[in-house]
Short mmCIF file of C-alpha atoms in Angstrom, two decimals:
data_model
loop_
_atom_site.label_atom_id
_atom_site.label_comp_id
_atom_site.label_asym_id
_atom_site.label_seq_id
_atom_site.Cartn_x
_atom_site.Cartn_y
_atom_site.Cartn_z
CA MET A 1306 -111.02 -4.06 63.92
CA THR A 1307 -113.09 -1.06 64.66
CA SER A 1308 -113.39 1.72 62.20
CA ARG A 1309 -112.17 4.51 64.92
CA ILE A 1310 -109.02 2.05 65.56
CA ASP A 1311 -108.83 1.11 69.20
CA ARG A 1312 -105.68 0.96 70.71
CA ARG A 1313 -105.81 -1.88 72.29
CA GLU A 1314 -107.29 -4.10 69.29
CA PHE A 1315 -103.15 -3.88 68.41
CA VAL A 1316 -100.75 -2.66 71.09
CA ARG A 1317 -102.25 -4.56 74.78
CA ARG A 1318 -102.93 -7.90 73.12
CA GLY A 1319 -104.65 -9.77 75.44
CA ALA A 1320 -104.40 -13.24 75.38
CA VAL A 1321 -104.34 -16.66 76.83
CA ALA A 1322 -103.36 -20.39 75.68
CA GLY A 1323 -102.53 -23.59 77.43
CA ALA A 1324 -101.76 -27.65 76.80
CA LEU A 1325 -103.50 -30.59 77.54
CA ALA A 1326 -100.56 -33.54 77.99
CA LEU A 1327 -99.36 -35.17 74.48
CA THR A 1328 -98.90 -38.96 74.50
CA GLY A 1329 -98.32 -41.09 72.01
CA THR A 1330 -97.41 -40.93 67.91
CA THR A 1331 -98.85 -37.28 66.96
CA GLU A 1332 -98.67 -35.80 63.46
CA ALA A 1333 -99.66 -31.73 64.38
CA PRO A 1334 -100.73 -29.81 61.76
CA ALA A 1335 -99.23 -27.07 59.27
CA LEU A 1336 -98.43 -24.39 62.36
CA PRO A 1337 -98.27 -20.76 60.63
CA GLY A 1338 -94.97 -19.72 59.38
CA HIS A 1339 -94.46 -23.90 58.17
CA SER A 1340 -95.00 -25.36 55.28
CA ARG A 1341 -95.31 -28.52 56.16
CA GLY A 1342 -96.23 -29.96 60.32
CA VAL A 1343 -93.88 -30.58 62.87
CA THR A 1344 -94.06 -34.20 64.15
CA TRP A 1345 -93.75 -35.15 67.43
CA PRO A 1346 -93.45 -38.28 68.56
CA LYS A 1347 -93.78 -38.14 72.28
CA PRO A 1348 -93.60 -35.47 74.72
CA PRO A 1349 -90.13 -33.76 75.29
CA ALA A 1350 -87.43 -34.82 77.19
CA PRO A 1351 -87.81 -34.48 81.24
CA PHE A 1352 -85.60 -31.44 82.30
CA ASP A 1353 -83.97 -31.38 85.89
CA LEU A 1354 -84.61 -27.49 86.36
CA ASP A 1355 -88.11 -27.39 84.88
CA GLU A 1356 -89.85 -24.99 86.93
CA ILE A 1357 -86.73 -24.20 89.43
CA THR A 1358 -86.34 -21.09 91.35
CA ILE A 1359 -83.80 -18.76 91.50
CA ALA A 1360 -83.15 -19.69 95.26
CA GLN A 1361 -83.14 -22.81 94.24
CA LEU A 1362 -80.20 -22.30 91.66
CA GLN A 1363 -78.26 -20.30 94.35
CA GLU A 1364 -78.18 -23.23 96.13
CA GLY A 1365 -77.48 -25.16 93.82
CA MET A 1366 -74.37 -23.04 92.74
CA SER A 1367 -73.23 -22.90 96.39
CA ALA A 1368 -73.78 -26.82 97.43
CA GLY A 1369 -71.24 -27.00 94.05
CA LYS A 1370 -74.48 -29.35 92.84
CA TYR A 1371 -74.44 -26.84 89.92
CA THR A 1372 -71.89 -24.12 87.86
CA ALA A 1373 -72.53 -20.93 86.12
CA ARG A 1374 -71.30 -22.62 83.11
CA SER A 1375 -73.02 -25.95 84.24
CA LEU A 1376 -76.45 -23.99 83.65
CA ALA A 1377 -75.97 -21.65 81.00
CA GLU A 1378 -75.23 -25.17 78.80
CA ARG A 1379 -77.79 -26.99 80.04
CA TYR A 1380 -80.45 -23.50 79.27
CA LEU A 1381 -78.95 -23.64 75.90
CA ALA A 1382 -79.13 -27.50 75.03
CA ARG A 1383 -82.87 -26.69 76.33
CA ILE A 1384 -83.38 -23.90 74.18
CA ASP A 1385 -82.10 -26.17 70.82
CA GLU A 1386 -84.37 -28.56 71.82
CA ILE A 1387 -87.84 -27.20 72.95
CA ASP A 1388 -86.93 -23.82 70.26
CA ARG A 1389 -85.19 -25.55 67.48
CA HIS A 1390 -86.23 -28.42 66.58
CA GLY A 1391 -88.18 -29.88 68.36
CA PRO A 1392 -91.57 -28.80 69.40
CA THR A 1393 -90.27 -25.70 67.63
CA VAL A 1394 -92.27 -22.12 69.95
CA ASN A 1395 -89.26 -20.72 68.60
CA SER A 1396 -88.76 -17.48 71.42
CA VAL A 1397 -85.20 -17.12 71.33
CA ILE A 1398 -83.88 -15.59 68.18
CA GLU A 1399 -80.00 -14.97 68.93
CA THR A 1400 -78.27 -17.12 71.74
CA ASN A 1401 -75.27 -14.82 73.30
CA PRO A 1402 -71.84 -16.33 71.80
CA ASP A 1403 -70.25 -15.23 75.19
CA ALA A 1404 -72.59 -16.79 77.37
CA LEU A 1405 -70.23 -19.46 78.60
CA ASP A 1406 -67.15 -17.32 78.86
CA ILE A 1407 -69.42 -15.13 80.97
CA ALA A 1408 -70.58 -17.86 82.98
CA ASP A 1409 -67.04 -19.43 83.68
CA ALA A 1410 -66.10 -15.57 84.99
CA LEU A 1411 -68.74 -15.70 87.49
CA ASP A 1412 -67.62 -19.20 88.15
CA ARG A 1413 -63.81 -18.13 89.47
CA GLU A 1414 -65.54 -14.88 90.72
CA ARG A 1415 -67.40 -16.85 93.52
CA LYS A 1416 -65.15 -19.06 94.34
CA GLU A 1417 -62.47 -16.62 95.12
CA LYS A 1418 -65.04 -13.82 96.06
CA GLY A 1419 -68.20 -14.93 96.68
CA ALA A 1420 -71.60 -14.80 95.08
CA ARG A 1421 -72.61 -10.57 94.27
CA GLY A 1422 -76.35 -11.31 95.30
CA PRO A 1423 -79.02 -13.49 94.03
CA LEU A 1424 -78.53 -12.99 90.11
CA HIS A 1425 -75.06 -14.31 90.14
CA GLY A 1426 -74.37 -17.08 87.85
CA ILE A 1427 -78.48 -16.65 86.87
CA PRO A 1428 -79.34 -17.42 82.86
CA VAL A 1429 -81.73 -14.75 82.09
CA LEU A 1430 -83.46 -13.57 78.50
CA ILE A 1431 -83.89 -10.22 77.83
CA LYS A 1432 -86.15 -8.82 74.60
CA ASP A 1433 -84.63 -7.82 71.00
CA ASN A 1434 -85.21 -4.21 71.38
CA ILE A 1435 -82.99 -3.69 74.49
CA ASP A 1436 -79.47 -2.64 73.07
CA THR A 1437 -76.87 -4.82 74.20
CA ALA A 1438 -72.99 -3.65 73.54
CA ASP A 1439 -71.95 -7.42 72.34
CA LYS A 1440 -71.50 -9.63 69.51
CA MET A 1441 -76.09 -9.87 69.81
CA LYS A 1442 -78.19 -7.87 67.64
CA THR A 1443 -80.63 -4.98 68.12
CA SER A 1444 -83.52 -5.18 65.83
CA ALA A 1445 -86.86 -4.88 67.42
CA GLY A 1446 -87.44 -8.24 65.29
CA SER A 1447 -87.44 -5.64 61.84
CA LEU A 1448 -85.04 -6.80 58.76
CA ALA A 1449 -83.81 -3.09 58.61
CA LEU A 1450 -82.47 -3.07 62.06
CA ALA A 1451 -81.26 -7.02 61.87
CA ASP A 1452 -76.90 -6.39 61.35
CA VAL A 1453 -77.17 -3.59 64.10
CA VAL A 1454 -74.95 -3.69 67.19
CA ALA A 1455 -75.71 -1.40 69.82
CA PRO A 1456 -72.77 1.50 70.67
CA ARG A 1457 -73.66 0.34 74.73
CA ASP A 1458 -75.82 -1.37 76.81
CA ALA A 1459 -78.74 -0.24 77.82
CA PHE A 1460 -78.95 1.53 81.15
CA ILE A 1461 -80.81 -1.93 82.77
CA VAL A 1462 -78.38 -3.85 80.74
CA GLN A 1463 -76.11 -2.88 82.69
CA ARG A 1464 -77.67 -3.55 85.82
CA LEU A 1465 -77.89 -6.76 84.79
CA ARG A 1466 -74.41 -7.39 84.35
CA ALA A 1467 -73.37 -5.59 87.58
CA ALA A 1468 -75.86 -8.32 89.35
CA GLY A 1469 -73.61 -11.21 88.04
CA ALA A 1470 -76.56 -12.20 85.87
CA VAL A 1471 -75.67 -14.32 82.55
CA ILE A 1472 -77.44 -12.80 79.60
CA LEU A 1473 -77.69 -15.41 77.30
CA GLY A 1474 -79.89 -14.37 74.76
CA LYS A 1475 -82.76 -12.22 72.81
CA THR A 1476 -86.45 -13.56 72.55
CA ASN A 1477 -88.19 -12.75 69.42
CA LEU A 1478 -90.55 -10.18 69.74
CA SER A 1479 -94.59 -8.64 67.64
CA GLU A 1480 -92.46 -6.73 65.71
CA TRP A 1481 -91.33 -3.24 66.43
CA ALA A 1482 -93.31 -3.66 70.04
CA ASN A 1483 -96.60 -4.58 68.15
CA PHE A 1484 -96.68 -0.61 66.83
CA ARG A 1485 -96.16 -1.25 62.81
CA SER A 1486 -99.39 -2.43 61.62
CA THR A 1487 -102.80 -2.41 62.88
CA HIS A 1488 -103.91 -5.83 62.11
CA SER A 1489 -100.63 -7.46 62.92
CA VAL A 1490 -99.97 -10.82 64.28
CA SER A 1491 -98.13 -11.24 67.91
CA GLY A 1492 -95.21 -12.94 68.09
CA TRP A 1493 -94.38 -12.44 64.10
CA SER A 1494 -91.54 -10.45 63.07
CA GLY A 1495 -89.48 -10.31 59.85
CA ARG A 1496 -86.45 -11.40 61.85
CA GLY A 1497 -87.60 -13.98 64.38
CA GLY A 1498 -90.66 -15.17 62.33
CA GLN A 1499 -93.79 -16.58 64.46
CA THR A 1500 -93.65 -17.07 67.95
CA ARG A 1501 -95.74 -19.83 69.33
CA ASN A 1502 -97.43 -20.23 72.58
CA PRO A 1503 -95.81 -23.55 74.01
CA TYR A 1504 -98.99 -24.37 76.01
CA THR A 1505 -100.54 -24.78 72.64
CA LEU A 1506 -98.62 -24.70 69.17
CA ASP A 1507 -101.17 -23.34 66.62
CA ARG A 1508 -101.74 -20.59 69.57
CA ASN A 1509 -100.77 -17.30 69.84
CA PRO A 1510 -98.44 -16.08 72.90
CA CYS A 1511 -99.90 -12.23 73.36
CA GLY A 1512 -97.28 -9.73 72.57
CA SER A 1513 -95.30 -7.73 72.20
CA SER A 1514 -93.25 -9.36 74.56
CA SER A 1515 -93.93 -12.96 72.75
CA GLY A 1516 -90.80 -14.66 73.11
CA THR A 1517 -89.67 -12.93 76.40
CA GLY A 1518 -93.42 -14.88 78.07
CA ALA A 1519 -93.33 -17.87 75.67
CA ALA A 1520 -89.38 -18.92 76.90
CA ILE A 1521 -89.32 -18.55 80.34
CA ALA A 1522 -93.04 -20.81 80.44
CA ALA A 1523 -91.00 -23.20 78.64
CA ASN A 1524 -88.51 -23.77 80.85
CA LEU A 1525 -85.26 -22.20 78.47
CA ALA A 1526 -83.92 -19.64 81.51
CA ALA A 1527 -84.90 -18.62 84.74
CA VAL A 1528 -85.98 -15.19 84.06
CA GLY A 1529 -86.42 -12.71 81.37
CA ILE A 1530 -87.08 -9.26 80.40
CA GLY A 1531 -90.31 -7.70 78.95
CA THR A 1532 -90.68 -4.64 77.69
CA GLU A 1533 -94.41 -2.66 77.36
CA THR A 1534 -96.17 0.65 76.43
CA ASP A 1535 -99.82 -0.88 76.92
CA GLY A 1536 -100.54 -4.56 77.56
CA SER A 1537 -96.15 -5.81 76.15
CA ILE A 1538 -95.76 -7.56 79.66
CA VAL A 1539 -98.93 -8.60 81.79
CA CYS A 1540 -100.86 -9.88 78.31
CA PRO A 1541 -97.86 -12.69 77.09
CA SER A 1542 -97.43 -13.37 80.95
CA SER A 1543 -101.10 -14.19 81.44
CA ALA A 1544 -100.61 -16.06 78.26
CA THR A 1545 -98.51 -18.62 79.35
CA GLY A 1546 -98.40 -18.82 83.15
CA LEU A 1547 -96.14 -16.25 83.94
CA VAL A 1548 -95.94 -13.27 86.43
CA GLY A 1549 -95.32 -9.86 84.96
CA ILE A 1550 -94.78 -6.84 86.21
CA LYS A 1551 -95.24 -3.64 84.84
CA PRO A 1552 -93.64 -1.36 87.21
CA THR A 1553 -94.77 2.25 87.52
CA VAL A 1554 -92.71 4.34 84.14
CA GLY A 1555 -89.98 6.11 85.68
CA LEU A 1556 -89.06 3.14 88.59
CA ILE A 1557 -87.01 1.36 85.52
CA SER A 1558 -84.69 3.26 82.40
CA ARG A 1559 -85.44 3.38 79.75
CA SER A 1560 -82.37 4.39 77.94
CA GLY A 1561 -81.24 1.56 74.88
CA ILE A 1562 -84.86 0.08 74.00
CA VAL A 1563 -86.30 0.80 71.42
CA PRO A 1564 -89.06 3.34 71.85
CA ILE A 1565 -92.80 3.21 71.48
CA SER A 1566 -93.48 5.94 74.13
CA HIS A 1567 -91.28 7.95 76.33
CA THR A 1568 -94.99 8.40 79.15
CA GLN A 1569 -96.24 4.79 78.69
CA ASP A 1570 -92.79 2.72 77.86
CA THR A 1571 -91.18 0.75 81.09
CA ALA A 1572 -89.36 -2.25 80.70
CA GLY A 1573 -89.63 -5.03 83.63
CA PRO A 1574 -89.18 -8.70 84.63
CA MET A 1575 -91.12 -11.53 83.39
CA ALA A 1576 -90.97 -14.79 85.72
CA ARG A 1577 -92.60 -18.28 86.56
CA THR A 1578 -93.01 -17.08 91.09
CA VAL A 1579 -93.92 -13.36 92.38
CA THR A 1580 -90.75 -14.02 94.42
CA ASP A 1581 -88.01 -13.97 91.03
CA ALA A 1582 -90.46 -11.34 89.49
CA ALA A 1583 -89.06 -9.10 92.87
CA ILE A 1584 -85.74 -10.12 92.95
CA MET A 1585 -85.47 -9.49 88.71
CA LEU A 1586 -87.28 -6.39 89.96
CA GLY A 1587 -84.50 -5.05 92.51
CA ALA A 1588 -81.79 -5.59 90.10
CA LEU A 1589 -83.45 -3.41 87.34
CA ALA A 1590 -85.36 -0.16 89.50
CA SER A 1591 -82.29 2.65 89.91
CA VAL A 1592 -82.07 6.45 88.94
CA ASP A 1593 -79.74 7.28 85.01
CA PRO A 1594 -79.18 9.92 84.72
CA ASN A 1595 -80.09 9.86 80.82
CA ASP A 1596 -83.21 8.99 81.82
CA ALA A 1597 -85.04 11.82 83.50
CA ALA A 1598 -88.13 9.62 84.06
CA THR A 1599 -86.22 7.72 86.72
CA ALA A 1600 -85.57 11.38 88.74
CA PRO A 1601 -88.29 11.15 90.78
CA SER A 1602 -87.92 7.86 91.65
CA ARG A 1603 -84.74 8.14 93.77
CA ASN A 1604 -86.32 7.38 97.05
CA LYS A 1605 -88.78 5.22 95.32
CA TRP A 1606 -86.76 2.25 94.34
CA HIS A 1607 -85.81 -0.76 96.54
CA ALA A 1608 -82.35 -2.55 96.07
CA ASP A 1609 -84.54 -6.14 97.27
CA TYR A 1610 -88.45 -6.26 96.59
CA ARG A 1611 -88.17 -9.68 98.99
CA GLU A 1612 -88.61 -7.56 101.52
CA PHE A 1613 -92.18 -7.17 100.88
CA LEU A 1614 -92.96 -10.85 100.62
CA THR A 1615 -95.02 -11.60 103.15
CA ALA A 1616 -96.74 -14.90 103.26
CA ASP A 1617 -100.14 -13.50 104.43
CA GLY A 1618 -100.03 -10.33 102.47
CA LEU A 1619 -104.05 -10.46 101.90
CA ARG A 1620 -104.77 -10.17 104.98
CA GLY A 1621 -106.34 -6.88 106.16
CA ALA A 1622 -105.74 -5.51 102.10
CA ARG A 1623 -108.82 -3.50 100.54
CA ILE A 1624 -109.10 -4.88 97.03
CA GLY A 1625 -111.07 -3.29 95.05
CA VAL A 1626 -112.95 -5.58 92.48
CA ALA A 1627 -113.06 -3.86 88.57
CA ARG A 1628 -116.65 -5.68 87.69
CA ASN A 1629 -116.53 -3.49 84.09
CA PHE A 1630 -113.61 -4.78 82.75
CA PHE A 1631 -114.96 -8.43 83.21
CA GLY A 1632 -118.08 -10.29 81.11
CA PHE A 1633 -116.20 -10.59 77.65
CA ASN A 1634 -115.88 -14.16 78.64
CA ALA A 1635 -118.12 -16.54 81.23
CA ARG A 1636 -115.34 -19.02 81.50
CA VAL A 1637 -113.39 -16.29 82.48
CA ASP A 1638 -115.71 -14.20 85.07
CA GLN A 1639 -115.82 -17.74 87.22
CA ILE A 1640 -112.10 -17.81 87.48
CA MET A 1641 -112.28 -14.26 88.91
CA ASP A 1642 -114.72 -14.62 91.39
CA ASP A 1643 -113.00 -18.09 92.58
CA ALA A 1644 -110.23 -15.62 92.96
CA VAL A 1645 -111.76 -13.49 94.50
CA ALA A 1646 -113.63 -15.89 97.09
CA ALA A 1647 -109.51 -16.79 97.45
CA MET A 1648 -108.80 -13.28 99.02
CA LYS A 1649 -111.54 -13.01 101.02
CA ASN A 1650 -110.57 -15.91 102.73
CA ALA A 1651 -106.81 -14.74 102.59
CA GLY A 1652 -107.77 -12.14 104.72
CA ALA A 1653 -108.35 -9.39 102.04
CA VAL A 1654 -111.45 -7.24 102.64
CA VAL A 1655 -113.45 -7.25 99.25
CA ILE A 1656 -114.78 -3.80 97.72
CA ASP A 1657 -117.71 -5.34 94.80
CA PRO A 1658 -117.84 -3.63 92.80
CA ALA A 1659 -115.51 -1.10 92.67
CA ASN A 1660 -115.25 0.16 88.55
CA PHE A 1661 -112.68 1.79 86.80
CA ALA A 1662 -115.07 4.87 85.70
CA THR A 1663 -113.27 6.10 82.99
CA LYS A 1664 -113.15 2.81 80.85
CA GLY A 1665 -112.66 3.37 77.84
CA LYS A 1666 -113.08 7.15 77.35
CA PHE A 1667 -109.87 7.79 76.37
CA ASP A 1668 -108.47 5.24 74.15
CA ASP A 1669 -108.73 7.87 71.39
CA ALA A 1670 -106.47 10.13 72.83
CA GLU A 1671 -104.70 7.42 74.17
CA PHE A 1672 -103.60 6.29 70.41
CA ASP A 1673 -102.98 9.50 69.19
CA VAL A 1674 -100.58 10.36 71.88
CA LEU A 1675 -98.52 7.78 70.99
CA LEU A 1676 -98.80 8.14 67.06
CA TYR A 1677 -97.02 11.62 68.27
CA GLU A 1678 -94.95 10.03 70.44
CA PHE A 1679 -93.26 6.94 68.78
CA LYS A 1680 -92.20 9.62 65.87
CA ALA A 1681 -90.03 12.13 67.49
CA ASP A 1682 -88.84 9.20 70.05
CA LEU A 1683 -88.13 6.59 67.54
CA ASN A 1684 -86.52 9.20 65.32
CA ALA A 1685 -83.98 10.06 68.69
CA TYR A 1686 -83.01 6.52 69.38
CA LEU A 1687 -82.24 6.03 65.41
CA ALA A 1688 -79.98 9.18 64.90
CA ARG A 1689 -78.22 7.79 68.04
CA SER A 1690 -78.10 3.97 66.87
CA ASN A 1691 -75.48 2.55 64.59
CA ALA A 1692 -78.77 1.33 62.61
CA PRO A 1693 -78.26 2.27 59.27
CA TYR A 1694 -82.08 3.58 58.56
CA LYS A 1695 -81.89 6.94 60.93
CA THR A 1696 -85.53 7.93 60.56
CA LEU A 1697 -88.64 6.43 60.81
CA ALA A 1698 -89.91 7.43 57.39
CA ALA A 1699 -86.47 5.70 56.19
CA LEU A 1700 -87.48 2.95 57.87
CA ILE A 1701 -91.33 3.41 55.94
CA GLU A 1702 -89.42 2.74 52.68
CA PHE A 1703 -87.04 0.35 53.78
CA ASN A 1704 -91.01 -2.16 54.11
CA ALA A 1705 -92.11 -0.85 51.41
CA GLN A 1706 -89.28 -1.83 49.22
CA ASN A 1707 -88.60 -5.27 51.19
CA ARG A 1708 -92.42 -5.86 51.29
CA ASP A 1709 -91.93 -9.63 50.53
CA ARG A 1710 -89.72 -10.04 53.47
CA GLU A 1711 -90.98 -7.92 56.01
CA MET A 1712 -94.59 -7.49 55.19
CA PRO A 1713 -96.07 -10.90 54.14
CA HIS A 1714 -98.83 -10.54 56.52
CA PHE A 1715 -99.48 -7.22 57.24
CA GLY A 1716 -98.95 -3.85 56.59
CA GLN A 1717 -97.39 -0.69 58.30
CA GLU A 1718 -100.67 1.20 58.53
CA ILE A 1719 -99.11 2.64 62.23
CA PHE A 1720 -96.15 3.51 60.95
CA GLU A 1721 -97.81 5.45 58.11
CA MET A 1722 -100.11 7.49 60.74
CA ALA A 1723 -97.12 8.30 62.82
CA GLN A 1724 -94.84 10.20 60.40
CA LYS A 1725 -98.05 12.46 59.57
CA LYS A 1726 -97.49 13.43 62.90
CA GLY A 1727 -96.08 16.64 63.13
CA SER A 1728 -93.87 18.15 66.58
CA LEU A 1729 -94.66 17.09 70.65
CA SER A 1730 -94.80 20.88 70.54
CA THR A 1731 -98.73 20.79 68.68
CA ALA A 1732 -101.66 21.60 70.55
CA ALA A 1733 -103.41 18.38 69.68
CA TYR A 1734 -100.57 16.29 71.04
CA ARG A 1735 -100.49 18.50 74.16
CA ALA A 1736 -104.27 18.29 74.49
CA ALA A 1737 -104.84 14.28 73.67
CA ARG A 1738 -101.50 13.80 76.79
CA ALA A 1739 -103.84 16.00 79.08
CA LYS A 1740 -106.93 14.36 78.65
CA CYS A 1741 -104.83 10.87 78.58
CA ARG A 1742 -103.15 12.20 82.12
CA ARG A 1743 -106.65 13.14 83.99
CA LEU A 1744 -109.14 10.14 82.47
CA SER A 1745 -106.68 7.25 83.58
CA ARG A 1746 -104.86 9.35 86.85
CA VAL A 1747 -107.10 12.35 88.29
CA GLU A 1748 -110.35 10.74 87.33
CA GLY A 1749 -109.33 7.27 87.03
CA ILE A 1750 -107.06 5.50 88.89
CA ASP A 1751 -106.78 8.02 91.88
CA ALA A 1752 -110.56 9.05 92.08
CA MET A 1753 -110.87 5.33 92.31
CA MET A 1754 -108.47 4.33 94.75
CA LYS A 1755 -109.67 7.34 97.50
CA LYS A 1756 -113.19 6.94 96.81
CA HIS A 1757 -112.80 3.02 97.95
CA ARG A 1758 -109.62 3.49 99.93
CA LEU A 1759 -108.25 0.50 98.23
CA ASP A 1760 -104.81 -0.97 97.96
CA ALA A 1761 -105.26 -2.41 94.95
CA PHE A 1762 -108.24 -3.18 92.54
CA VAL A 1763 -108.19 -6.27 90.21
CA ALA A 1764 -109.42 -7.68 87.39
CA PRO A 1765 -108.84 -10.15 84.64
CA THR A 1766 -104.96 -9.49 82.70
CA GLY A 1767 -107.11 -11.00 79.68
CA GLY A 1768 -109.07 -13.64 77.78
CA PRO A 1769 -108.49 -17.05 76.10
CA ALA A 1770 -105.40 -17.51 73.31
CA TRP A 1771 -106.70 -16.55 70.31
CA VAL A 1772 -105.24 -19.31 66.82
CA ILE A 1773 -102.46 -17.66 64.87
CA ASP A 1774 -103.73 -16.31 61.74
CA TYR A 1775 -102.09 -14.00 59.43
CA LEU A 1776 -105.63 -13.47 57.45
CA ASN A 1777 -107.42 -11.44 59.89
CA GLY A 1778 -104.97 -10.60 62.74
CA ASP A 1779 -104.78 -10.60 66.01
CA HIS A 1780 -108.78 -11.41 68.03
CA PHE A 1781 -108.72 -9.39 71.34
CA THR A 1782 -111.35 -10.08 73.56
CA GLY A 1783 -110.61 -8.36 76.39
CA GLY A 1784 -108.31 -7.24 79.11
CA SER A 1785 -106.91 -4.28 82.06
CA SER A 1786 -103.83 -3.02 81.41
CA THR A 1787 -105.04 0.47 79.82
CA PRO A 1788 -105.45 1.83 83.00
CA ALA A 1789 -102.34 1.44 84.71
CA ALA A 1790 -100.46 2.16 81.03
CA VAL A 1791 -101.46 5.12 80.04
CA ALA A 1792 -101.24 6.61 84.02
CA GLY A 1793 -97.88 5.12 83.97
CA TYR A 1794 -99.10 3.67 86.78
CA ALA A 1795 -97.96 -0.76 88.40
CA SER A 1796 -99.43 -3.40 87.57
CA ILE A 1797 -99.33 -7.06 88.41
CA THR A 1798 -100.39 -10.92 86.85
CA VAL A 1799 -100.27 -13.66 88.69
CA PRO A 1800 -101.70 -17.04 87.41
CA ALA A 1801 -105.24 -17.32 88.54
CA GLY A 1802 -106.57 -20.51 86.59
CA PHE A 1803 -107.30 -22.16 83.42
CA ILE A 1804 -109.86 -23.02 81.16
CA HIS A 1805 -108.96 -26.53 79.17
CA GLU A 1806 -105.75 -25.98 80.83
CA LEU A 1807 -105.27 -22.95 79.63
CA PRO A 1808 -103.39 -20.48 81.76
CA VAL A 1809 -105.47 -17.39 82.59
CA GLY A 1810 -103.81 -14.38 85.04
CA LEU A 1811 -105.48 -11.61 87.11
CA SER A 1812 -103.54 -8.28 87.17
CA PHE A 1813 -103.09 -6.18 90.44
CA VAL A 1814 -103.51 -2.59 89.97
CA ALA A 1815 -102.94 0.45 92.13
CA GLY A 1816 -101.09 4.00 92.18
CA ALA A 1817 -97.50 4.87 91.16
CA TRP A 1818 -94.96 3.58 93.66
CA SER A 1819 -97.07 1.06 94.32
CA GLU A 1820 -94.83 -2.14 93.80
CA PRO A 1821 -94.41 -2.54 97.53
CA THR A 1822 -97.56 -3.24 97.97
CA LEU A 1823 -98.41 -4.91 95.06
CA ILE A 1824 -95.87 -6.95 95.49
CA ARG A 1825 -97.16 -8.44 98.75
CA LEU A 1826 -100.63 -8.70 97.33
CA ALA A 1827 -99.75 -11.28 94.77
CA PHE A 1828 -97.55 -12.85 96.75
CA GLY A 1829 -100.47 -13.91 99.41
CA PHE A 1830 -102.33 -14.44 95.97
CA GLU A 1831 -99.90 -16.79 94.22
CA ARG A 1832 -99.30 -18.84 98.04
CA ALA A 1833 -103.31 -18.62 98.24
CA MET A 1834 -104.23 -20.63 94.92
CA PRO A 1835 -100.89 -21.78 93.25
CA VAL A 1836 -102.43 -22.68 89.76
CA ARG A 1837 -99.02 -22.54 87.70
CA LYS A 1838 -97.78 -25.41 85.58
CA ALA A 1839 -95.70 -25.81 82.96
CA PRO A 1840 -96.91 -26.23 79.34
CA THR A 1841 -96.57 -29.23 77.38
CA PHE A 1842 -96.18 -28.65 74.07
CA ARG A 1843 -99.40 -29.36 72.40
CA PRO A 1844 -99.66 -29.22 68.54
CA THR A 1845 -103.31 -27.62 68.73
CA TYR A 1846 -106.20 -27.53 71.19
CA SER A 1847 -109.42 -29.97 70.92
CA ALA A 1848 -111.99 -31.08 73.12
#
């Protein structure tokens, strides 16, 4: 941690983790959050839904092999086996007690009327900062909100229900979306405890969408939803070998999602394939009258992004290589070089280097903006919610009074810094926001794309995952999420390779409303380098 408080160190948690095959009887070392080791005499039993896609699930339901209920039952049993009693990934904070009834209703509807679309009967997990007006809680991982039931569904939850998805449960997260402490441990929350990376259990899953990444990688549901302010979708997706889409801010509504920043927050899909992520994006994207940021998307969002899944999507595309995001790990660089070579072989025109000129020039301004917006936006959310605490100041007091449970590993320095900020009308806020907009957009991504006539640029999403460390917090090594996050532009991460069996992701980044282009490029890359493989829940890494 630097003295100037580098925003990337505690919000955009870059990480990667992985696994080697687990054989024989293994006594694992004590894992963080547990008083004793986890004994695993053998690998998990084979699961017939491992790595299965949405299309394959739909084919199975159409053929009578599966029903929505049988899928929900299988995944719920797998959550119990893997997440609770097996390797204790601890990714699902709560399962939906109504899931089987919802699945039954969808099965009846399929029989009587046919399927609504590609998500009909598909089990989905969502992050526990997304409101659901049902029997589940919405807590952002905090004990202060542990008993709170939302007054209404988030807009994207309404969209999922309308599409026929079965919301199977909610996933753990880095508490308050990793915006509480400068020394936080990603994947830990007061309510949910520590989520572990399913590739190597003593490694961090990255955050803040830690539970969604770990759960979908471990095949505990078909697909999942995360949220991002800076890195919280793409980093855990990279860390767990997933495809993660960080959409343009405004493509997906934020109504009913616990906020950090109205200029940077967005929800997005996390999936095992580009196709499944594209299906989810189409279900989520829409104009919401309660989120003004979605108004500009009116003629830009698509109901079905599968139309952009082009097998030779890289052919003729101009791809810039942002070399100034490289260099933090030589083995990551080699994976990126191999990926660039694969893109060339697939017909891409590669401009190398095509560096991001303003890298590192607006990190402090970004953090300042987030502090101001967090205070304002969270207070507004709490005022509309059923939460017993209606202000950031009240949450700070709750944490102080419950220090042993809420702050056993790290404090609430970010909460306290945000509380000291003034309103969004202050000159300091407006200046910081203008600086971020200018350096990330006009002089950043926009200038870079125009100069090199790019369809997108690529960079490593993150580096190898650190060991979970409650003494020092996260050990961020490198990544590339900040330009798209601060600009509010789109990015997508795709598995690119492995370091000692640990997954490493590659990010494609472009301008506003560039999701169709990015999906086309990512799909082409996925076909050129199909490297995704399921985790094996190794307790710890050894050479």
